[in-house]
PDB file of N, CA and C in Angstrom:
ATOM      1  N   MET A   1       0.899  -1.123  -0.103  1.00 96.00           N
ATOM      2  CA  MET A   1       0.000  -0.110   0.083  1.00 96.00           C
ATOM      3  C   MET A   1       0.808   1.273   0.044  1.00 96.00           C
ATOM      4  N   TYR A   2       0.461   2.269  -0.920  1.00 98.00           N
ATOM      5  CA  TYR A   2       1.384   3.639  -0.952  1.00 98.00           C
ATOM      6  C   TYR A   2       0.243   4.563  -0.821  1.00 98.00           C
ATOM      7  N   VAL A   3       0.691   5.480   0.054  1.00 98.00           N
ATOM      8  CA  VAL A   3      -0.209   6.689   0.515  1.00 98.00           C
ATOM      9  C   VAL A   3       0.626   8.013   0.421  1.00 98.00           C
ATOM     10  N   LYS A   4      -0.128   8.963  -0.134  1.00 98.00           N
ATOM     11  CA  LYS A   4       0.521  10.426  -0.092  1.00 98.00           C
ATOM     12  C   LYS A   4      -0.656  11.319   0.048  1.00 98.00           C
ATOM     13  N   GLU A   5      -0.154  12.343   0.866  1.00 97.00           N
ATOM     14  CA  GLU A   5      -1.200  13.506   1.045  1.00 97.00           C
ATOM     15  C   GLU A   5      -0.876  14.682   0.066  1.00 97.00           C
ATOM     16  N   VAL A   6      -1.988  15.348  -0.413  1.00 97.00           N
ATOM     17  CA  VAL A   6      -1.709  16.536  -1.332  1.00 97.00           C
ATOM     18  C   VAL A   6      -2.789  17.448  -1.031  1.00 97.00           C
ATOM     19  N   LEU A   7      -2.598  18.780  -1.278  1.00 96.00           N
ATOM     20  CA  LEU A   7      -3.391  19.865  -1.217  1.00 96.00           C
ATOM     21  C   LEU A   7      -4.058  20.233  -2.572  1.00 96.00           C
ATOM     22  N   VAL A   8      -5.550  20.223  -2.655  1.00 95.00           N
ATOM     23  CA  VAL A   8      -6.192  20.610  -3.799  1.00 95.00           C
ATOM     24  C   VAL A   8      -6.104  22.065  -3.796  1.00 95.00           C
ATOM     25  N   GLN A   9      -5.608  22.657  -4.880  1.00 89.00           N
ATOM     26  CA  GLN A   9      -5.247  24.153  -4.827  1.00 89.00           C
ATOM     27  C   GLN A   9      -6.213  24.867  -5.858  1.00 89.00           C
ATOM     28  N   ASN A  10      -6.763  24.217  -6.842  1.00 86.00           N
ATOM     29  CA  ASN A  10      -7.583  24.976  -7.692  1.00 86.00           C
ATOM     30  C   ASN A  10      -8.868  25.346  -6.889  1.00 86.00           C
ATOM     31  N   GLU A  11      -9.485  26.416  -7.504  1.00 84.00           N
ATOM     32  CA  GLU A  11     -10.703  27.111  -6.934  1.00 84.00           C
ATOM     33  C   GLU A  11     -11.858  26.200  -6.561  1.00 84.00           C
ATOM     34  N   VAL A  12     -12.027  25.530  -7.629  1.00 85.00           N
ATOM     35  CA  VAL A  12     -13.430  24.676  -7.476  1.00 85.00           C
ATOM     36  C   VAL A  12     -13.150  23.331  -6.767  1.00 85.00           C
ATOM     37  N   GLY A  13     -12.021  22.976  -6.402  1.00 89.00           N
ATOM     38  CA  GLY A  13     -11.804  21.640  -5.834  1.00 89.00           C
ATOM     39  C   GLY A  13     -12.013  20.583  -6.803  1.00 89.00           C
ATOM     40  N   LEU A  14     -12.457  19.402  -6.239  1.00 89.00           N
ATOM     41  CA  LEU A  14     -12.557  18.149  -7.065  1.00 89.00           C
ATOM     42  C   LEU A  14     -13.921  17.878  -7.465  1.00 89.00           C
ATOM     43  N   TYR A  15     -14.426  18.864  -8.494  1.00 89.00           N
ATOM     44  CA  TYR A  15     -15.871  18.816  -8.849  1.00 89.00           C
ATOM     45  C   TYR A  15     -15.783  18.864 -10.465  1.00 89.00           C
ATOM     46  N   ALA A  16     -16.778  18.310 -10.966  1.00 86.00           N
ATOM     47  CA  ALA A  16     -17.159  18.209 -12.486  1.00 86.00           C
ATOM     48  C   ALA A  16     -15.777  18.067 -13.244  1.00 86.00           C
ATOM     49  N   ARG A  17     -15.315  18.857 -13.949  1.00 90.00           N
ATOM     50  CA  ARG A  17     -14.211  18.554 -14.849  1.00 90.00           C
ATOM     51  C   ARG A  17     -13.090  18.063 -14.171  1.00 90.00           C
ATOM     52  N   PRO A  18     -12.523  18.638 -13.171  1.00 93.00           N
ATOM     53  CA  PRO A  18     -11.296  18.021 -12.447  1.00 93.00           C
ATOM     54  C   PRO A  18     -11.660  16.687 -11.912  1.00 93.00           C
ATOM     55  N   ALA A  19     -12.787  16.455 -11.304  1.00 93.00           N
ATOM     56  CA  ALA A  19     -13.074  14.945 -10.823  1.00 93.00           C
ATOM     57  C   ALA A  19     -13.089  14.038 -12.160  1.00 93.00           C
ATOM     58  N   THR A  20     -13.537  14.443 -13.129  1.00 93.00           N
ATOM     59  CA  THR A  20     -13.696  13.750 -14.262  1.00 93.00           C
ATOM     60  C   THR A  20     -12.037  13.258 -14.751  1.00 93.00           C
ATOM     61  N   TYR A  21     -11.198  14.255 -14.899  1.00 93.00           N
ATOM     62  CA  TYR A  21      -9.854  14.208 -15.353  1.00 93.00           C
ATOM     63  C   TYR A  21      -9.206  13.213 -14.096  1.00 93.00           C
ATOM     64  N   PHE A  22      -9.575  13.420 -12.868  1.00 95.00           N
ATOM     65  CA  PHE A  22      -8.863  12.504 -11.734  1.00 95.00           C
ATOM     66  C   PHE A  22      -9.185  11.148 -11.879  1.00 95.00           C
ATOM     67  N   ILE A  23     -10.659  10.879 -12.273  1.00 96.00           N
ATOM     68  CA  ILE A  23     -10.958   9.465 -12.434  1.00 96.00           C
ATOM     69  C   ILE A  23     -10.449   8.805 -13.544  1.00 96.00           C
ATOM     70  N   GLN A  24     -10.361   9.616 -14.750  1.00 94.00           N
ATOM     71  CA  GLN A  24      -9.830   9.024 -15.821  1.00 94.00           C
ATOM     72  C   GLN A  24      -8.470   8.584 -15.789  1.00 94.00           C
ATOM     73  N   LYS A  25      -7.742   9.376 -14.982  1.00 95.00           N
ATOM     74  CA  LYS A  25      -6.112   9.173 -14.750  1.00 95.00           C
ATOM     75  C   LYS A  25      -6.187   7.894 -13.622  1.00 95.00           C
ATOM     76  N   ALA A  26      -6.997   7.827 -12.728  1.00 97.00           N
ATOM     77  CA  ALA A  26      -7.038   6.646 -11.947  1.00 97.00           C
ATOM     78  C   ALA A  26      -7.454   5.318 -12.536  1.00 97.00           C
ATOM     79  N   ASN A  27      -8.300   5.446 -13.678  1.00 97.00           N
ATOM     80  CA  ASN A  27      -8.676   4.220 -14.337  1.00 97.00           C
ATOM     81  C   ASN A  27      -7.585   3.660 -15.184  1.00 97.00           C
ATOM     82  N   GLU A  28      -6.484   4.361 -15.421  1.00 97.00           N
ATOM     83  CA  GLU A  28      -5.335   3.967 -16.239  1.00 97.00           C
ATOM     84  C   GLU A  28      -4.496   2.846 -15.460  1.00 97.00           C
ATOM     85  N   PHE A  29      -4.759   2.674 -14.158  1.00 98.00           N
ATOM     86  CA  PHE A  29      -3.976   1.897 -13.385  1.00 98.00           C
ATOM     87  C   PHE A  29      -4.685   0.639 -12.971  1.00 98.00           C
ATOM     88  N   LYS A  30      -3.970  -0.447 -12.616  1.00 98.00           N
ATOM     89  CA  LYS A  30      -4.501  -1.577 -12.268  1.00 98.00           C
ATOM     90  C   LYS A  30      -4.832  -1.815 -10.815  1.00 98.00           C
ATOM     91  N   SER A  31      -3.997  -0.937  -9.967  1.00 98.00           N
ATOM     92  CA  SER A  31      -4.167  -0.904  -8.514  1.00 98.00           C
ATOM     93  C   SER A  31      -5.716  -0.412  -8.198  1.00 98.00           C
ATOM     94  N   THR A  32      -5.936  -0.840  -7.009  1.00 98.00           N
ATOM     95  CA  THR A  32      -7.145  -0.227  -6.361  1.00 98.00           C
ATOM     96  C   THR A  32      -6.738   0.972  -5.656  1.00 98.00           C
ATOM     97  N   ILE A  33      -7.570   2.177  -5.902  1.00 98.00           N
ATOM     98  CA  ILE A  33      -7.060   3.430  -5.685  1.00 98.00           C
ATOM     99  C   ILE A  33      -8.205   4.022  -4.934  1.00 98.00           C
ATOM    100  N   TRP A  34      -8.039   4.736  -3.619  1.00 98.00           N
ATOM    101  CA  TRP A  34      -8.907   5.394  -2.892  1.00 98.00           C
ATOM    102  C   TRP A  34      -8.469   6.915  -2.735  1.00 98.00           C
ATOM    103  N   VAL A  35      -9.414   7.771  -2.578  1.00 98.00           N
ATOM    104  CA  VAL A  35      -9.227   9.116  -1.986  1.00 98.00           C
ATOM    105  C   VAL A  35      -9.946   9.168  -0.656  1.00 98.00           C
ATOM    106  N   GLU A  36      -8.999   9.936   0.262  1.00 98.00           N
ATOM    107  CA  GLU A  36      -9.707   9.813   1.634  1.00 98.00           C
ATOM    108  C   GLU A  36      -9.670  11.524   1.911  1.00 98.00           C
ATOM    109  N   LYS A  37     -10.697  11.955   2.698  1.00 96.00           N
ATOM    110  CA  LYS A  37     -10.927  13.321   3.264  1.00 96.00           C
ATOM    111  C   LYS A  37     -11.592  13.083   4.448  1.00 96.00           C
ATOM    112  N   ASP A  38     -10.944  13.704   5.511  1.00 94.00           N
ATOM    113  CA  ASP A  38     -11.476  13.660   6.881  1.00 94.00           C
ATOM    114  C   ASP A  38     -12.091  12.273   7.277  1.00 94.00           C
ATOM    115  N   GLU A  39     -11.229  11.275   7.176  1.00 92.00           N
ATOM    116  CA  GLU A  39     -11.516   9.785   7.592  1.00 92.00           C
ATOM    117  C   GLU A  39     -12.481   9.177   6.797  1.00 92.00           C
ATOM    118  N   ARG A  40     -13.024   9.843   5.634  1.00 96.00           N
ATOM    119  CA  ARG A  40     -13.737   9.008   4.649  1.00 96.00           C
ATOM    120  C   ARG A  40     -13.124   8.831   3.409  1.00 96.00           C
ATOM    121  N   ARG A  41     -13.299   7.629   3.164  1.00 97.00           N
ATOM    122  CA  ARG A  41     -12.322   7.132   1.935  1.00 97.00           C
ATOM    123  C   ARG A  41     -13.492   6.589   1.001  1.00 97.00           C
ATOM    124  N   VAL A  42     -13.319   6.892  -0.349  1.00 98.00           N
ATOM    125  CA  VAL A  42     -13.959   6.396  -1.480  1.00 98.00           C
ATOM    126  C   VAL A  42     -13.225   5.812  -2.720  1.00 98.00           C
ATOM    127  N   ASN A  43     -13.830   5.075  -3.536  1.00 98.00           N
ATOM    128  CA  ASN A  43     -13.177   4.535  -4.712  1.00 98.00           C
ATOM    129  C   ASN A  43     -12.593   5.758  -5.590  1.00 98.00           C
ATOM    130  N   ALA A  44     -11.372   5.859  -5.879  1.00 98.00           N
ATOM    131  CA  ALA A  44     -10.903   7.005  -6.887  1.00 98.00           C
ATOM    132  C   ALA A  44     -11.387   6.753  -8.381  1.00 98.00           C
ATOM    133  N   LYS A  45     -11.884   5.587  -8.452  1.00 98.00           N
ATOM    134  CA  LYS A  45     -12.203   5.264  -9.866  1.00 98.00           C
ATOM    135  C   LYS A  45     -13.871   5.582 -10.192  1.00 98.00           C
ATOM    136  N   SER A  46     -14.407   6.083  -9.100  1.00 97.00           N
ATOM    137  CA  SER A  46     -15.868   6.336  -9.123  1.00 97.00           C
ATOM    138  C   SER A  46     -16.269   7.708  -9.072  1.00 97.00           C
ATOM    139  N   LEU A  47     -17.001   8.209 -10.174  1.00 95.00           N
ATOM    140  CA  LEU A  47     -17.353   9.811 -10.203  1.00 95.00           C
ATOM    141  C   LEU A  47     -18.142  10.046  -8.978  1.00 95.00           C
ATOM    142  N   LEU A  48     -19.197   9.084  -8.660  1.00 96.00           N
ATOM    143  CA  LEU A  48     -20.135   9.550  -7.583  1.00 96.00           C
ATOM    144  C   LEU A  48     -19.442   9.472  -6.207  1.00 96.00           C
ATOM    145  N   GLY A  49     -18.541   8.620  -6.295  1.00 96.00           N
ATOM    146  CA  GLY A  49     -17.717   8.491  -4.798  1.00 96.00           C
ATOM    147  C   GLY A  49     -16.926   9.793  -4.639  1.00 96.00           C
ATOM    148  N   VAL A  50     -16.219  10.108  -5.648  1.00 96.00           N
ATOM    149  CA  VAL A  50     -15.370  11.195  -5.625  1.00 96.00           C
ATOM    150  C   VAL A  50     -15.989  12.600  -5.340  1.00 96.00           C
ATOM    151  N   LEU A  51     -17.152  12.762  -6.117  1.00 95.00           N
ATOM    152  CA  LEU A  51     -17.861  13.805  -5.887  1.00 95.00           C
ATOM    153  C   LEU A  51     -18.578  13.993  -4.452  1.00 95.00           C
ATOM    154  N   SER A  52     -18.909  12.727  -3.971  1.00 96.00           N
ATOM    155  CA  SER A  52     -19.594  12.765  -2.624  1.00 96.00           C
ATOM    156  C   SER A  52     -18.647  13.062  -1.608  1.00 96.00           C
ATOM    157  N   LEU A  53     -17.307  13.237  -1.783  1.00 95.00           N
ATOM    158  CA  LEU A  53     -16.469  13.722  -0.715  1.00 95.00           C
ATOM    159  C   LEU A  53     -16.559  15.172  -0.507  1.00 95.00           C
ATOM    160  N   GLY A  54     -16.936  15.840  -1.545  1.00 94.00           N
ATOM    161  CA  GLY A  54     -17.302  17.454  -1.426  1.00 94.00           C
ATOM    162  C   GLY A  54     -15.839  18.194  -1.116  1.00 94.00           C
ATOM    163  N   VAL A  55     -14.928  17.785  -1.868  1.00 94.00           N
ATOM    164  CA  VAL A  55     -13.491  18.432  -1.828  1.00 94.00           C
ATOM    165  C   VAL A  55     -13.554  19.704  -2.501  1.00 94.00           C
ATOM    166  N   GLY A  56     -13.343  20.783  -1.688  1.00 92.00           N
ATOM    167  CA  GLY A  56     -13.282  22.097  -2.157  1.00 92.00           C
ATOM    168  C   GLY A  56     -11.818  22.459  -2.414  1.00 92.00           C
ATOM    169  N   GLY A  57     -11.579  23.681  -2.821  1.00 88.00           N
ATOM    170  CA  GLY A  57     -10.431  24.317  -3.107  1.00 88.00           C
ATOM    171  C   GLY A  57      -9.601  24.434  -1.699  1.00 88.00           C
ATOM    172  N   ASN A  58      -8.296  24.300  -1.683  1.00 91.00           N
ATOM    173  CA  ASN A  58      -7.408  24.464  -0.506  1.00 91.00           C
ATOM    174  C   ASN A  58      -7.849  23.311   0.610  1.00 91.00           C
ATOM    175  N   THR A  59      -8.128  22.184   0.165  1.00 94.00           N
ATOM    176  CA  THR A  59      -8.545  21.106   0.986  1.00 94.00           C
ATOM    177  C   THR A  59      -7.376  19.998   0.796  1.00 94.00           C
ATOM    178  N   GLY A  60      -6.868  19.404   1.806  1.00 96.00           N
ATOM    179  CA  GLY A  60      -5.997  18.250   1.856  1.00 96.00           C
ATOM    180  C   GLY A  60      -6.660  17.030   1.648  1.00 96.00           C
ATOM    181  N   ILE A  61      -6.235  16.196   0.843  1.00 97.00           N
ATOM    182  CA  ILE A  61      -6.763  14.790   0.770  1.00 97.00           C
ATOM    183  C   ILE A  61      -5.635  13.836   0.757  1.00 97.00           C
ATOM    184  N   LYS A  62      -5.926  12.561   0.814  1.00 98.00           N
ATOM    185  CA  LYS A  62      -4.981  11.368   0.809  1.00 98.00           C
ATOM    186  C   LYS A  62      -5.300  10.572  -0.286  1.00 98.00           C
ATOM    187  N   ILE A  63      -4.340  10.130  -1.103  1.00 98.00           N
ATOM    188  CA  ILE A  63      -4.447   9.297  -2.362  1.00 98.00           C
ATOM    189  C   ILE A  63      -3.856   8.095  -1.941  1.00 98.00           C
ATOM    190  N   ILE A  64      -4.536   6.942  -1.840  1.00 98.00           N
ATOM    191  CA  ILE A  64      -4.048   5.606  -1.229  1.00 98.00           C
ATOM    192  C   ILE A  64      -4.327   4.589  -2.593  1.00 98.00           C
ATOM    193  N   ALA A  65      -3.193   3.937  -2.669  1.00 98.00           N
ATOM    194  CA  ALA A  65      -3.274   2.703  -3.756  1.00 98.00           C
ATOM    195  C   ALA A  65      -2.728   1.343  -3.236  1.00 98.00           C
ATOM    196  N   ASP A  66      -3.140   0.365  -3.770  1.00 98.00           N
ATOM    197  CA  ASP A  66      -2.763  -1.022  -3.383  1.00 98.00           C
ATOM    198  C   ASP A  66      -2.747  -1.744  -4.606  1.00 98.00           C
ATOM    199  N   GLY A  67      -1.590  -2.158  -4.845  1.00 98.00           N
ATOM    200  CA  GLY A  67      -1.748  -3.172  -6.303  1.00 98.00           C
ATOM    201  C   GLY A  67      -0.346  -3.041  -6.825  1.00 98.00           C
ATOM    202  N   ILE A  68      -0.065  -3.722  -8.056  1.00 98.00           N
ATOM    203  CA  ILE A  68       0.996  -3.907  -8.805  1.00 98.00           C
ATOM    204  C   ILE A  68       1.627  -2.473  -9.196  1.00 98.00           C
ATOM    205  N   ASP A  69       0.954  -1.509  -9.546  1.00 98.00           N
ATOM    206  CA  ASP A  69       1.447  -0.224  -9.931  1.00 98.00           C
ATOM    207  C   ASP A  69       1.105   0.979  -8.956  1.00 98.00           C
ATOM    208  N   GLU A  70       0.962   0.614  -7.703  1.00 98.00           N
ATOM    209  CA  GLU A  70       0.442   1.575  -6.660  1.00 98.00           C
ATOM    210  C   GLU A  70       1.311   2.839  -6.583  1.00 98.00           C
ATOM    211  N   GLU A  71       2.677   2.693  -6.535  1.00 98.00           N
ATOM    212  CA  GLU A  71       3.525   3.761  -6.326  1.00 98.00           C
ATOM    213  C   GLU A  71       3.273   4.737  -7.532  1.00 98.00           C
ATOM    214  N   VAL A  72       3.446   4.199  -8.830  1.00 98.00           N
ATOM    215  CA  VAL A  72       3.301   5.160  -9.965  1.00 98.00           C
ATOM    216  C   VAL A  72       1.828   5.680 -10.063  1.00 98.00           C
ATOM    217  N   ALA A  73       0.814   5.171  -9.530  1.00 98.00           N
ATOM    218  CA  ALA A  73      -0.426   5.545  -9.627  1.00 98.00           C
ATOM    219  C   ALA A  73      -0.695   6.762  -8.784  1.00 98.00           C
ATOM    220  N   VAL A  74      -0.211   6.548  -7.579  1.00 98.00           N
ATOM    221  CA  VAL A  74      -0.427   7.871  -6.580  1.00 98.00           C
ATOM    222  C   VAL A  74       0.478   8.919  -7.097  1.00 98.00           C
ATOM    223  N   GLU A  75       1.726   8.773  -7.424  1.00 98.00           N
ATOM    224  CA  GLU A  75       2.497   9.886  -7.822  1.00 98.00           C
ATOM    225  C   GLU A  75       1.933  10.469  -9.055  1.00 98.00           C
ATOM    226  N   GLN A  76       1.345   9.787  -9.963  1.00 96.00           N
ATOM    227  CA  GLN A  76       0.708  10.486 -11.183  1.00 96.00           C
ATOM    228  C   GLN A  76      -0.451  11.046 -10.786  1.00 96.00           C
ATOM    229  N   LEU A  77      -1.349  10.617 -10.002  1.00 97.00           N
ATOM    230  CA  LEU A  77      -2.353  11.503  -9.267  1.00 97.00           C
ATOM    231  C   LEU A  77      -2.055  12.556  -8.517  1.00 97.00           C
ATOM    232  N   VAL A  78      -1.002  12.448  -7.806  1.00 97.00           N
ATOM    233  CA  VAL A  78      -0.626  13.730  -6.974  1.00 97.00           C
ATOM    234  C   VAL A  78      -0.193  14.708  -8.033  1.00 97.00           C
ATOM    235  N   LYS A  79       0.579  14.285  -8.960  1.00 95.00           N
ATOM    236  CA  LYS A  79       1.056  15.360 -10.063  1.00 95.00           C
ATOM    237  C   LYS A  79      -0.162  16.067 -10.675  1.00 95.00           C
ATOM    238  N   LEU A  80      -1.175  15.345 -11.050  1.00 95.00           N
ATOM    239  CA  LEU A  80      -2.464  15.857 -11.644  1.00 95.00           C
ATOM    240  C   LEU A  80      -2.998  16.883 -10.707  1.00 95.00           C
ATOM    241  N   VAL A  81      -3.277  16.469  -9.385  1.00 95.00           N
ATOM    242  CA  VAL A  81      -3.668  17.336  -8.430  1.00 95.00           C
ATOM    243  C   VAL A  81      -2.882  18.684  -8.283  1.00 95.00           C
ATOM    244  N   GLU A  82      -1.578  18.685  -8.229  1.00 93.00           N
ATOM    245  CA  GLU A  82      -0.756  19.700  -8.111  1.00 93.00           C
ATOM    246  C   GLU A  82      -0.621  20.566  -9.374  1.00 93.00           C
ATOM    247  N   SER A  83      -1.118  20.134 -10.449  1.00 91.00           N
ATOM    248  CA  SER A  83      -1.049  20.683 -11.821  1.00 91.00           C
ATOM    249  C   SER A  83      -2.248  21.623 -11.893  1.00 91.00           C
ATOM    250  N   GLY A  84      -3.118  21.502 -10.878  1.00 88.00           N
ATOM    251  CA  GLY A  84      -4.440  22.128 -10.906  1.00 88.00           C
ATOM    252  C   GLY A  84      -5.403  21.526 -11.920  1.00 88.00           C
ATOM    253  N   PHE A  85      -5.351  20.269 -12.169  1.00 83.00           N
ATOM    254  CA  PHE A  85      -6.072  19.282 -13.030  1.00 83.00           C
ATOM    255  C   PHE A  85      -5.748  19.611 -14.501  1.00 83.00           C
ATOM    256  N   SER A  86      -4.686  19.925 -14.742  1.00 72.00           N
ATOM    257  CA  SER A  86      -4.592  20.303 -16.373  1.00 72.00           C
ATOM    258  C   SER A  86      -4.815  19.163 -17.138  1.00 72.00           C
ATOM    259  N   SER A  87      -5.396  19.321 -18.235  1.00 60.00           N
ATOM    260  CA  SER A  87      -5.728  18.137 -19.216  1.00 60.00           C
ATOM    261  C   SER A  87      -4.460  17.557 -19.807  1.00 60.00           C
ATOM    262  N   ASP A  88      -3.444  18.339 -19.883  1.00 61.00           N
ATOM    263  CA  ASP A  88      -2.168  17.864 -20.324  1.00 61.00           C
ATOM    264  C   ASP A  88      -1.587  16.801 -19.468  1.00 61.00           C
ATOM    265  N   GLN A  89      -1.839  16.871 -18.171  1.00 58.00           N
ATOM    266  CA  GLN A  89      -1.554  15.801 -17.342  1.00 58.00           C
ATOM    267  C   GLN A  89      -2.300  14.537 -17.330  1.00 58.00           C
ATOM    268  N   VAL A  90      -3.599  14.707 -17.904  1.00 57.00           N
ATOM    269  CA  VAL A  90      -4.507  13.621 -18.142  1.00 57.00           C
ATOM    270  C   VAL A  90      -4.105  12.953 -19.325  1.00 57.00           C
ATOM    271  N   TYR A  91      -3.958  13.594 -20.408  1.00 56.00           N
ATOM    272  CA  TYR A  91      -3.673  13.000 -21.581  1.00 56.00           C
ATOM    273  C   TYR A  91      -2.297  13.012 -22.087  1.00 56.00           C
ATOM    274  N   GLY A  92      -1.385  13.411 -21.181  1.00 58.00           N
ATOM    275  CA  GLY A  92       0.085  13.119 -21.436  1.00 58.00           C
ATOM    276  C   GLY A  92       0.708  13.884 -22.407  1.00 58.00           C
ATOM    277  N   LYS A  93       0.219  15.072 -22.502  1.00 52.00           N
ATOM    278  CA  LYS A  93       0.696  16.183 -23.491  1.00 52.00           C
ATOM    279  C   LYS A  93       2.064  16.922 -23.046  1.00 52.00           C
TER     280      LYS A  93
END
């Protein structure tokens, strides 16, 4: 299991388009991935789950992965969050 904390710095947080980008990136990995906020953990590959966390801007979250590519998965998702959910990070441009 690999865990890392990151601060969601964009204005809207993890809603709508940023959440979609996050889920698309999470689905690229074989590992089981979760997002945790305030002791509540949801499947990072589920739009409804991620949206239900209500992650606003300037909120800390934990990204947790368990599986064959866990470290790469967490690092890539942290990079996406730190980029402000840039589509370039999602699509590898």
